[in-house]
Amino acid sequence: MLAAERRDHLLGLLARQGKIVAKDVAAELGISEDSVRRDLRDLAAEGLCQRVYGGALPASPAVVDYAARKSVAPDGKRKVAAVAAALVRPGGTLILDGGTTALAVVHALPQDLACTVITHSPTVAVALLDHPRAELFLLGGRVFKHSAVACGAAAVEAAQNVSADLCLLGVTGVHPEAGLTTADAEEAAMKRALSARAADTYILASSEKIGTASRFRVLPWEKVSGLITDADPRDAVVERLTACGVEILAAG
């Protein structure tokens, strides 16, 4: 089989099965695992897969920079945000992650809602200035411009001194086996620090993130209360998550 044919075969497996197991592909095609791994390296370099131990998973399209993410699945993000905003109770305290879906949550919150919002996102904080009854705490640190959020040691330390009823957390990848992932190690650490300070954590994930993975794990499934997504409930990944006991809040 020519290299171009192997490439098409690998991309087809990702689309149909949601993963590639290198040893299985090697046995199927009668080639070495090294050849399969080289092909996967080439696909990963083009952003077409995320390499993991033993093979590869579909790459998340949500790893582009903040400005570009504004145009990715805006309708899905609005649907997810509407369900997420309904979880915020009057008088409650919310830890709100950064990112474009989190910003959509701010726009979905009732403007007269009395609550406390803790965030490490300057863009989320600015958007909340139009909510007169929302008390706002902005956590500081080194700004990770790719996602427009504070990260690093100072931000993690600041997060350890707050508490909340609810954390709404964004990720770039949602996969039954890889868990909840993002593309930057420090951002992943910050998300873990935020989640650890809330009684409940719900993941915000529009449908393009379902079944994909990024480089760094944020949390395993047992550490979150549920997933909010506009993905079809009959989607194979959503059905697997449901079967594993993950609470799915449908935003379709």
C-alpha angles and dihedrals in degrees: 000000000000121000091251091052091049089051092053090046092052093048089049091053091051091051095046103035104022093231145048124224106200097208092051092050091047091052092045094051097035094238134118124275087237089062091051091048090051090052090049091050089054092049091047091051087058092049092247098122142012112235116225134172107299097006142335145293131208111282119240117247089209097080096087117109124285096262093051093047090062089075096046113103097329093170092052091049091051091052092049091046093053092056092044094050090054089063092063109095126207108266092015130128119238130192105207121194124217129254137082096294091051089051088053088053090058090053090049095052115099106259093228095048113133107217143117119253123195116192142159092207119100090198092053090046093053091048090053091058086085091060103080097187096047113097109216131211117184117200113213137210140108109339115236098209095196089070100018093237137119115254139161134068097314093051093046091050091051090050091054090065099058135073133198144177094231139022121197107198132187125211134176098223133042115184133155093229104028092043121206114342145175135189102247127061097213092047089051090052091050092051090052090050092052094047092050090061097057132078091223132022123197122187120228109215127159115206098267089068096053113108094011134108140205131199103270129051116229101184141342117242095256090064096061133070096218152318126260112204142151091214116126110271086226092058108123093234093049090049091051091050091049090050088052091056100258112149109235119200105199117222098178 
